[in-house]
CSV table of C-alpha atoms and ligand atoms in Angstrom, one decimal:
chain,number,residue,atom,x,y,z
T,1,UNK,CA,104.0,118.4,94.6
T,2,UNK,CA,103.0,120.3,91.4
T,3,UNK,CA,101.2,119.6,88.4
T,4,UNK,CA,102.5,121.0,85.8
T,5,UNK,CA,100.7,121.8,82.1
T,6,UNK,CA,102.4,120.4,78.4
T,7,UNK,CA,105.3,118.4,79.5
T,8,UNK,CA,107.4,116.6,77.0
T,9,UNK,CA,107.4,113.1,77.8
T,10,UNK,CA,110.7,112.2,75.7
T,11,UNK,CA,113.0,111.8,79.1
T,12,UNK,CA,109.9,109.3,80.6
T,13,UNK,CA,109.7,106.9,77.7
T,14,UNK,CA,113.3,104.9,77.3
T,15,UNK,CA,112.2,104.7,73.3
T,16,UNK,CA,113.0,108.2,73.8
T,17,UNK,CA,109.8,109.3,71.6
T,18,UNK,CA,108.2,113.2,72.0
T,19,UNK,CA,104.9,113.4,72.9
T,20,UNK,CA,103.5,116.0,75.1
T,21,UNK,CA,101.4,115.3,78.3
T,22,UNK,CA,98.4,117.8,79.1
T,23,UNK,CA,99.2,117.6,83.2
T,24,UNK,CA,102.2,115.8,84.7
T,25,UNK,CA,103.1,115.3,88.7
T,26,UNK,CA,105.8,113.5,90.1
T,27,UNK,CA,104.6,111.8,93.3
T,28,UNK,CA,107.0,110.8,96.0
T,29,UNK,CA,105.3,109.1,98.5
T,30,UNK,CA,102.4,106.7,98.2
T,31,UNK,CA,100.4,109.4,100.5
T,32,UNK,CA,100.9,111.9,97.8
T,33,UNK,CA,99.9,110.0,95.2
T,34,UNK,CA,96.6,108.9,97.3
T,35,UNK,CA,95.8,112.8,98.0
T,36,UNK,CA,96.0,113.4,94.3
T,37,UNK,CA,94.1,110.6,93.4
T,38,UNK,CA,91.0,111.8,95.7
T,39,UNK,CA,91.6,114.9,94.2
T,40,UNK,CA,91.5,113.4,90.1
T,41,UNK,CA,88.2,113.3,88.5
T,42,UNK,CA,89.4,111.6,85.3
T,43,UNK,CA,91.5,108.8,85.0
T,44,UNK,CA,95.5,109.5,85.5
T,45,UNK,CA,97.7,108.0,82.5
T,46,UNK,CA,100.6,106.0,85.3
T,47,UNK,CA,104.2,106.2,84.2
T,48,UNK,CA,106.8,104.0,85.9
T,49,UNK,CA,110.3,103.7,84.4
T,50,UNK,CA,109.0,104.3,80.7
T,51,UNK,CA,110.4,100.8,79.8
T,52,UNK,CA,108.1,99.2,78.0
T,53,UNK,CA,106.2,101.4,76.0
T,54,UNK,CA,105.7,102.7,73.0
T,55,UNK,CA,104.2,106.7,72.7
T,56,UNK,CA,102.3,107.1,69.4
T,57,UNK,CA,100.2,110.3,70.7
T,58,UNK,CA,100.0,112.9,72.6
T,59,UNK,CA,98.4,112.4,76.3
T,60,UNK,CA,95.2,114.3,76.8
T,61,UNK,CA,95.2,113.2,80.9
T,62,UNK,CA,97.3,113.8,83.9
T,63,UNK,CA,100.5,111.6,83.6
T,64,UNK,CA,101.6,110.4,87.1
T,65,UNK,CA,105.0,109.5,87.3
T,66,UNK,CA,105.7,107.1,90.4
T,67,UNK,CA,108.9,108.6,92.1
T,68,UNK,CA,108.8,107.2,95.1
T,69,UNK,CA,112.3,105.3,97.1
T,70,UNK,CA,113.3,103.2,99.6
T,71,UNK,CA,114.4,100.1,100.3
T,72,UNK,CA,113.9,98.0,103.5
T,73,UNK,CA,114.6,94.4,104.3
T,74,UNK,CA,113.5,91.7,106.9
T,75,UNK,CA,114.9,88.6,107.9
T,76,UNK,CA,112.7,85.5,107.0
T,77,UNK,CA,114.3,82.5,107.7
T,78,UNK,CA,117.7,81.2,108.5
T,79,UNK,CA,119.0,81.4,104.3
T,80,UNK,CA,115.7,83.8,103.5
T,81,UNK,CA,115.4,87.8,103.6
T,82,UNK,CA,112.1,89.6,102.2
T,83,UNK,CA,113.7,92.7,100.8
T,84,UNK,CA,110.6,95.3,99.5
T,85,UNK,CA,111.6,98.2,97.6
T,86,UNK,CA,109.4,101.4,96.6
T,87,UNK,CA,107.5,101.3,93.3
T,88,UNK,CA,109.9,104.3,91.7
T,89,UNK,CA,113.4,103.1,92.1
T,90,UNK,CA,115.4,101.9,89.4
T,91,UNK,CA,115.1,98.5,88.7
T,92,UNK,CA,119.0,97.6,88.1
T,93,UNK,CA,120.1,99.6,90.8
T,94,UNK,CA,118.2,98.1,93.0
T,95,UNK,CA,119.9,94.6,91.7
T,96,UNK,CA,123.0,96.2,93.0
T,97,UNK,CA,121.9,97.3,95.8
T,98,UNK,CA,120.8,93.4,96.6
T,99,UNK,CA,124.0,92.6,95.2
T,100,UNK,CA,126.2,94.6,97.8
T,101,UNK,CA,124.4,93.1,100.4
T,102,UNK,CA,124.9,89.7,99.1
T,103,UNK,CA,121.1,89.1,98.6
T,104,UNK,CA,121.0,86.5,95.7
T,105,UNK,CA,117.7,85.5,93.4
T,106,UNK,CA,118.3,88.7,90.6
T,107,UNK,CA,121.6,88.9,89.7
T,108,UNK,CA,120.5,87.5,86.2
T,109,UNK,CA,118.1,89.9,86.1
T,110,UNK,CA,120.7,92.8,85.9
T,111,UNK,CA,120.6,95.8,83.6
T,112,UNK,CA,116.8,95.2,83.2
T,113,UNK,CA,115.7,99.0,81.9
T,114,UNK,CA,112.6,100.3,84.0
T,115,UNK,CA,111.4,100.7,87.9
T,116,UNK,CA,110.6,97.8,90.3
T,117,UNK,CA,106.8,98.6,90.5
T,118,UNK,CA,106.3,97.8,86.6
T,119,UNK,CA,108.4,94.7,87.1
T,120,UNK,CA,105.3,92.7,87.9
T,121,UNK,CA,103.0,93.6,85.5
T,122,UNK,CA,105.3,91.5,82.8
T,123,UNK,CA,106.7,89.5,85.0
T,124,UNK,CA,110.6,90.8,84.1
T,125,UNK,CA,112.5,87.8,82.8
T,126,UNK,CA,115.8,87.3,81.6
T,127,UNK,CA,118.9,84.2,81.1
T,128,UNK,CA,116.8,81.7,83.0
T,129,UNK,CA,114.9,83.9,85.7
T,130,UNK,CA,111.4,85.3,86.0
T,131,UNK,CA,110.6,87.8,88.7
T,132,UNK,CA,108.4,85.0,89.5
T,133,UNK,CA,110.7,83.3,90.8
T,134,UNK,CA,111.7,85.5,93.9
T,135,UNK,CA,108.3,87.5,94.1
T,136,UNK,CA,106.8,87.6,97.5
T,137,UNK,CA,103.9,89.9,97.4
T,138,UNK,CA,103.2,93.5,96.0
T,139,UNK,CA,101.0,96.4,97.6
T,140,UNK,CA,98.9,98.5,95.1
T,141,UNK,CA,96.6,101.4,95.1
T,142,UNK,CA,93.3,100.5,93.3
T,143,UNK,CA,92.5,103.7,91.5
T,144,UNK,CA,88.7,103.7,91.7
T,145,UNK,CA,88.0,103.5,94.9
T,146,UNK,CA,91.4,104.2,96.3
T,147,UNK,CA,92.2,101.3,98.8
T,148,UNK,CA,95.0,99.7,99.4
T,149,UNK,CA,95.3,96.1,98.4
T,150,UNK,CA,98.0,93.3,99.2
T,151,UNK,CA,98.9,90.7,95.9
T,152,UNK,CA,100.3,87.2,96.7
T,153,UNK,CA,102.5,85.5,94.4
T,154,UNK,CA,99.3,83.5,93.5
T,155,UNK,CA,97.1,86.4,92.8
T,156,UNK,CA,98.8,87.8,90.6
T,157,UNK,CA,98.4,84.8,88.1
T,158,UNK,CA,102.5,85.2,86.4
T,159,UNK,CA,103.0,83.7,83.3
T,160,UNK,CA,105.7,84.2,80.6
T,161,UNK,CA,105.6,87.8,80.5
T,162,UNK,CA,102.0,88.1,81.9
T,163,UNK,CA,100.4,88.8,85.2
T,164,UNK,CA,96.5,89.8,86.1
T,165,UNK,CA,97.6,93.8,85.8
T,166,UNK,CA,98.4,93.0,82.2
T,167,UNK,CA,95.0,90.9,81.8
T,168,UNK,CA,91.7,91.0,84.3
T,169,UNK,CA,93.1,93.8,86.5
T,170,UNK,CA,94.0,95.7,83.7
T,171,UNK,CA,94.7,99.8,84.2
T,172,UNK,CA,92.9,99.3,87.2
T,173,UNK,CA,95.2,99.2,89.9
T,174,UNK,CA,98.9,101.4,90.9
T,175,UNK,CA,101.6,98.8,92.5
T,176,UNK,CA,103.5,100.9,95.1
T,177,UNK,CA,105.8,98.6,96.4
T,178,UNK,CA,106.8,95.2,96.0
T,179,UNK,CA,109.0,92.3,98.2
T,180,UNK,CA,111.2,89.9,97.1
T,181,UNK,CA,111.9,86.8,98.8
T,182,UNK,CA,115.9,86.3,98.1
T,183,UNK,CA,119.2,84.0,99.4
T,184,UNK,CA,120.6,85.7,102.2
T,185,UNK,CA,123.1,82.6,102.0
T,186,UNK,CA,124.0,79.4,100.1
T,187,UNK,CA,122.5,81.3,96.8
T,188,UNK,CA,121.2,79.1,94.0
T,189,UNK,CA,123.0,79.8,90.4
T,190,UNK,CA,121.0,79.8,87.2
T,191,UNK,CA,124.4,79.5,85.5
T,192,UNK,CA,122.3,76.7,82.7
T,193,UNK,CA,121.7,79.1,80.2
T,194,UNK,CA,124.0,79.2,77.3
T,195,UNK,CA,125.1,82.7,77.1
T,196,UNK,CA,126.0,82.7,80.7
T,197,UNK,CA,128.5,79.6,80.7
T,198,UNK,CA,129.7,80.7,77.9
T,199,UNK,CA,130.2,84.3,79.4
T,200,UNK,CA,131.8,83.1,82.6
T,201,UNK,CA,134.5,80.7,80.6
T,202,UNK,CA,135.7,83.8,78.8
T,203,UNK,CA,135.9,85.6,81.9
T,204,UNK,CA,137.8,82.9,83.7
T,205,UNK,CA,135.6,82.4,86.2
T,206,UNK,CA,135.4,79.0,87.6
T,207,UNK,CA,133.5,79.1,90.9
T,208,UNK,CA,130.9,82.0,90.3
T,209,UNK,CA,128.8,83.9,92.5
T,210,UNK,CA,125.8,86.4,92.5
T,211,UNK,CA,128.5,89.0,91.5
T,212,UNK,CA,129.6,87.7,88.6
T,213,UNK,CA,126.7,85.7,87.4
T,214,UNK,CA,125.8,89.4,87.4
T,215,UNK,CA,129.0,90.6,85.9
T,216,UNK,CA,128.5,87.9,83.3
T,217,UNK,CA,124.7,89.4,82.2
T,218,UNK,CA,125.7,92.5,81.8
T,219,UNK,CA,128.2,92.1,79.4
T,220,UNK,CA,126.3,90.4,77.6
T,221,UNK,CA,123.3,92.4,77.4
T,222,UNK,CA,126.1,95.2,76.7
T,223,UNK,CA,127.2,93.2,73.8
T,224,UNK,CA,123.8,92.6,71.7
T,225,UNK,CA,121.0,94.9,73.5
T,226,UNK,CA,121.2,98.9,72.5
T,227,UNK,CA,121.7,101.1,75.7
T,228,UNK,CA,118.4,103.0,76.4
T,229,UNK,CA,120.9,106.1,77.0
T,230,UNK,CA,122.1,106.2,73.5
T,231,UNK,CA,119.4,104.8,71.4
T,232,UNK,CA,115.9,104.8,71.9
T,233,UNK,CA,114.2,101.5,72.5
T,234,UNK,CA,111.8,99.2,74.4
T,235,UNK,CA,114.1,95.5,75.0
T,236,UNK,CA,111.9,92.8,73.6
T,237,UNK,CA,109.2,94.2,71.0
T,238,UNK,CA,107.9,91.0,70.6
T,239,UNK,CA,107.4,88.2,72.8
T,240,UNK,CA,108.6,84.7,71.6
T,241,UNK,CA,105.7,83.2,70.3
T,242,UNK,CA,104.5,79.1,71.8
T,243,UNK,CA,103.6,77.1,69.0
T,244,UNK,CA,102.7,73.2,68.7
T,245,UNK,CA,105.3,70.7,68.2
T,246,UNK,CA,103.6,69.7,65.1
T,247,UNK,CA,103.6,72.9,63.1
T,248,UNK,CA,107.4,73.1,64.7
T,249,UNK,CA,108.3,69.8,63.2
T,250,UNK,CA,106.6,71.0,59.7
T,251,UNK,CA,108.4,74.0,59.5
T,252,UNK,CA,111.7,72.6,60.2
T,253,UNK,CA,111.0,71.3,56.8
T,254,UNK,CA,111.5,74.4,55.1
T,255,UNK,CA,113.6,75.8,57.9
T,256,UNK,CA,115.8,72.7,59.4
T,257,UNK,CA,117.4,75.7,61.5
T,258,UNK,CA,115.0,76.9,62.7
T,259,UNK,CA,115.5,76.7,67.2
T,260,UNK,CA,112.8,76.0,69.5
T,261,UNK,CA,112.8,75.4,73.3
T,262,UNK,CA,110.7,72.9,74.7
T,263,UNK,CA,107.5,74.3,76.8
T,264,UNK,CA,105.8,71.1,77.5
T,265,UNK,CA,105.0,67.7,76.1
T,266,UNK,CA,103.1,69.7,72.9
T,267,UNK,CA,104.3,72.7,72.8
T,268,UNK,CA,107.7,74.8,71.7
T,269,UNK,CA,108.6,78.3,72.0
T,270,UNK,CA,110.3,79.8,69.0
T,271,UNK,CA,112.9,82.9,69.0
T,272,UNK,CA,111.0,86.0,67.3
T,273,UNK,CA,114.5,87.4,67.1
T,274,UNK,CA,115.5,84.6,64.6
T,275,UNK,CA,112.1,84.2,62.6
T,276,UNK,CA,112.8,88.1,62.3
T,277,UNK,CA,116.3,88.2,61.2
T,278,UNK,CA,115.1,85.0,58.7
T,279,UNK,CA,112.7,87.2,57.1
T,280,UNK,CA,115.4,89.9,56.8
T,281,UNK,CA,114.5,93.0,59.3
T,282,UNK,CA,117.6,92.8,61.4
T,283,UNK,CA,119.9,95.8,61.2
T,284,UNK,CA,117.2,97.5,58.9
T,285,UNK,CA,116.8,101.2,59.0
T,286,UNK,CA,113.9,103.1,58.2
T,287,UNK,CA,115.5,106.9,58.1
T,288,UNK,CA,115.5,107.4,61.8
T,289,UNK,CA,113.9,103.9,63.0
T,290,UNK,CA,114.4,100.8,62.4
T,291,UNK,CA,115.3,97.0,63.4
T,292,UNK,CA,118.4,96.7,65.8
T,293,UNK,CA,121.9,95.7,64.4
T,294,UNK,CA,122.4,92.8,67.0
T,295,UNK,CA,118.7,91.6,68.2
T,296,UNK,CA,116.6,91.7,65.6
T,297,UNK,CA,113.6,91.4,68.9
T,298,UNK,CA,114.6,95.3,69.1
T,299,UNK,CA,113.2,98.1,67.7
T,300,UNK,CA,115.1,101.3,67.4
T,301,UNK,CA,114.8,104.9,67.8
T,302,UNK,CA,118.3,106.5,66.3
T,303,UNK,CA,116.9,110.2,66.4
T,304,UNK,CA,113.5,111.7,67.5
T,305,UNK,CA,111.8,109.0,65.4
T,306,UNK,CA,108.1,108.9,65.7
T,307,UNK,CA,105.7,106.4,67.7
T,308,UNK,CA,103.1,105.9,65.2
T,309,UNK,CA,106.1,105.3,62.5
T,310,UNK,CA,107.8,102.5,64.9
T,311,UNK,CA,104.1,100.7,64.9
T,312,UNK,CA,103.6,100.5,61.7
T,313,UNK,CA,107.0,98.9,61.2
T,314,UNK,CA,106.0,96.7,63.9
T,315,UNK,CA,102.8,95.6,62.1
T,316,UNK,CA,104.9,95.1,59.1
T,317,UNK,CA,107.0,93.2,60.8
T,318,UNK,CA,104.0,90.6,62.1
T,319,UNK,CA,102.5,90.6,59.3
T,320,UNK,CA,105.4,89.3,57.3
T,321,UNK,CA,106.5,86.9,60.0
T,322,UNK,CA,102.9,85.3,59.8
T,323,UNK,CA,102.9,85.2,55.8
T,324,UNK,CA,106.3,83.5,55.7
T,325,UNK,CA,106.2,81.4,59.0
T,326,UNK,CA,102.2,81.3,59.7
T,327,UNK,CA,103.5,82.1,63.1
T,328,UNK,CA,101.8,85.3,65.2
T,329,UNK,CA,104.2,87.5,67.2
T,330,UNK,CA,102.7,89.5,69.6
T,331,UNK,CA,103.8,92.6,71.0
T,332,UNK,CA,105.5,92.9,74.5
T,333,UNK,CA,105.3,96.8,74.8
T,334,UNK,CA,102.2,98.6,75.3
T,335,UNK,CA,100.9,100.4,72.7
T,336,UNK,CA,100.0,103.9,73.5
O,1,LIG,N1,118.1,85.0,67.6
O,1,LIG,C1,118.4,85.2,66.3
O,1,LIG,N2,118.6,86.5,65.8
O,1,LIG,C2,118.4,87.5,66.6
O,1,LIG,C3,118.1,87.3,67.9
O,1,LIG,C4,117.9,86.1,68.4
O,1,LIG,O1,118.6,84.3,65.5
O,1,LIG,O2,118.5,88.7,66.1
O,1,LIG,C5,117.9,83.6,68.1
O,1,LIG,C6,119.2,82.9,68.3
O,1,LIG,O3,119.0,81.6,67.9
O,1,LIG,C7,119.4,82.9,69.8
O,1,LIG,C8,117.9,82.8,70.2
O,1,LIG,O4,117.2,83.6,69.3
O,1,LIG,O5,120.0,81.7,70.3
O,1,LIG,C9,117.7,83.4,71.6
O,1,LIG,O6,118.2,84.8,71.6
O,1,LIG,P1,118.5,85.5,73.0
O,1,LIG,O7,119.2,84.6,74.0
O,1,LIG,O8,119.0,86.8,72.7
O,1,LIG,O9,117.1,85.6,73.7
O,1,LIG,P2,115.6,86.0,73.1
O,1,LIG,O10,114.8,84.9,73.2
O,1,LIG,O11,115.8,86.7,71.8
O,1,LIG,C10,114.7,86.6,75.5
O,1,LIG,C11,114.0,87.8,76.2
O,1,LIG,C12,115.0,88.9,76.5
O,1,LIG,C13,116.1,88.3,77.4
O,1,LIG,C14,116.8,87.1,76.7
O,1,LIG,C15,117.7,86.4,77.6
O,1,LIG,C16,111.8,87.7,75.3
O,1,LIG,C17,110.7,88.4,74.5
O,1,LIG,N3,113.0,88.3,75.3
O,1,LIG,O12,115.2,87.1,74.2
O,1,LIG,O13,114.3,89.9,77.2
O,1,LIG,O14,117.1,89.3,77.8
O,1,LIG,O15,115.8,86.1,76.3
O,1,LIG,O16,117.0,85.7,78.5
O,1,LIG,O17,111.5,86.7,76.0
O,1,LIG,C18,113.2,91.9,77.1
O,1,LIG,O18,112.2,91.3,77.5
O,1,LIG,O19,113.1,93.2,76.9
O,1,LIG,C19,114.4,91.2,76.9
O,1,LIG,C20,115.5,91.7,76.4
């Protein structure tokens, strides 16, 4: 393994933004990234798929990028397998992986951008799954004193989008590999949410299974969510802020369109996308940046578009949503 000096992290980030990195390695192999760990005096900057970020400067540190493969699974019970994958491989291919062995519990979590060891820290979510849902347990470095530590389900506190390495244990810990409790048979469909019924009636499929409930995801993430590979972007800027059902039921005043879905007895989660597109950001292009055509939750990179540029239109883009809604949106990508 090298380190290497001034490397461009524009193929790392998936927002495809330039900045430079004083030191980079690529570790393959949780030993490797232990030895150079006990060899680090400063703290390393830890860079898993790049898919939820967003670069605004340079990094004056030693990027680690986790590399490492491999996939194994164990029998748990009689319908149950505990599959755990390597912190470095790609998250979707890994669905398809699962997938061609008939492993069930992700499919609607296809063509999620990023690597399966970042998938815990938000909690990946997606047409009516969490990786909550099918998380068994995850192992992770902790970087200052270099030990090896087992997460339960339960320790690592999920919530929409959140987990305890985006909150208490934040920066603090590397997750190297992580297991997944799936269907080995009689696999439980999450067909309920709209887009996918809808999907699998236009593809004329009446009995579904984990490969086309996955079939059925991707083409509709196809049809509204930018592909990484052509345009720069992060999925999700924002999260979908929870609100109270009374400021809801005020608004709809104002705003009788306005869709909610219900979080509990109190409380109602609002689409960002829509308060965004309603206060008239979607499709809007700032030279080289700007608001995505189809999800107004998107932000864009079209060409070599700067970080700090793409935050400030972010905080624009709050700021306005609280003035016209009196609604905060907080970010889902980290802010670099
Ligand atoms: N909407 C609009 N305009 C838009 C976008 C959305 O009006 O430009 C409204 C529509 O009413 C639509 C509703 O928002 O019915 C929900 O839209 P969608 O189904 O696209 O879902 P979302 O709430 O915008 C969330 C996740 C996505 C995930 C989808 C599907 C968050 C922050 N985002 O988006 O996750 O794919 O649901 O489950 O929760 C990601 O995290 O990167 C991501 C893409």
């Amino acid at each position: 393994m090298q380190i290497q000096e001034n490397i461009s992290l524009k193929p790392y980030n998936t927002f495809g933004i330039e900045v430079i990195a004083k030191q980079f390695a690529s570790v393959s192999s949780t030993a490797q990234l232990l030895s150079i760990l006990n060899n680090c005096n400063e703290k390393p900057f830890v860079l898993g798929g790049g898919s939820n970020m967003l670069l605004t400067q340079d990094i004056d540190a030693l990027v680690l990028h986790i590399n490492t493969k491999g996939i194994t699974f164990k029998h748990h019970d009689d319908k149950h397998v505990l599959v755990t994958a390597q912190a470095g491989e790609n998250w979707h291919e890994f669905v398809l992986w699962c997938l061609n062995q008939n492993f069930g519990g992700i499919e609607n979590l296809s063509l999620i951008p990023g690597n399966i060891g970042t998938a815990p820290i938000q909690n990946i979510g997606a047409y009516g799954v969490e990786l909550k849902d099918v998380f068994h347990s995850c192992q992770a470095i902790h970087i200052e004193s270099k030990s090896l530590k087992t997460f339960t389900k339960e320790d690592c506190k999920f919530g929409y989008r959140e987990s305890v390495f985006k909150q208490d244990l934040k920066g603090q810990y590397i997750i190297t590999e992580v297991t997944l409790c799936l269907t080995s048979n009689s696999h439980q469909l999450k067909t309920s949410y709209g887009a996918i019924t809808d999907q699998l009636e236009a593809m004329k499929i009446s009995t579904p299974t984990i490969s086309s409930i996955s079939d059925a995801v991707i083409a509709i993430r196809e049809s509204k969510l930018p592909d990484p590979k052509k345009i720069g972007n992060s999925g999700s800027f924002f999260k979908n802020p929870v609100i109270n059902k009374e400021q809801y039921e005020q608004l709809l005043i104002n705003f009788p369109n306005m869709p909610c879905y219900k979080v509990s007895q109190t409380q109602v989660k609002v689409p960002a996308g829509w308060l965004i597109e309603h206060a008239g950001f979607k499709g809007k292009t700032l030279g080289n940046y700007g608001v995505h055509k189809k999800q107004a939750l998107v932000l864009v990179n079209y060409d070599d578009a700067n970080g700090q540029d793409i935050f400030e239109l972010a905080k624009f883009i709050q700021k306005t949503i609280f003035r016209l809604f009196g609604i905060t949106i907080d970010m889902e990508v980290n802010v670099i």
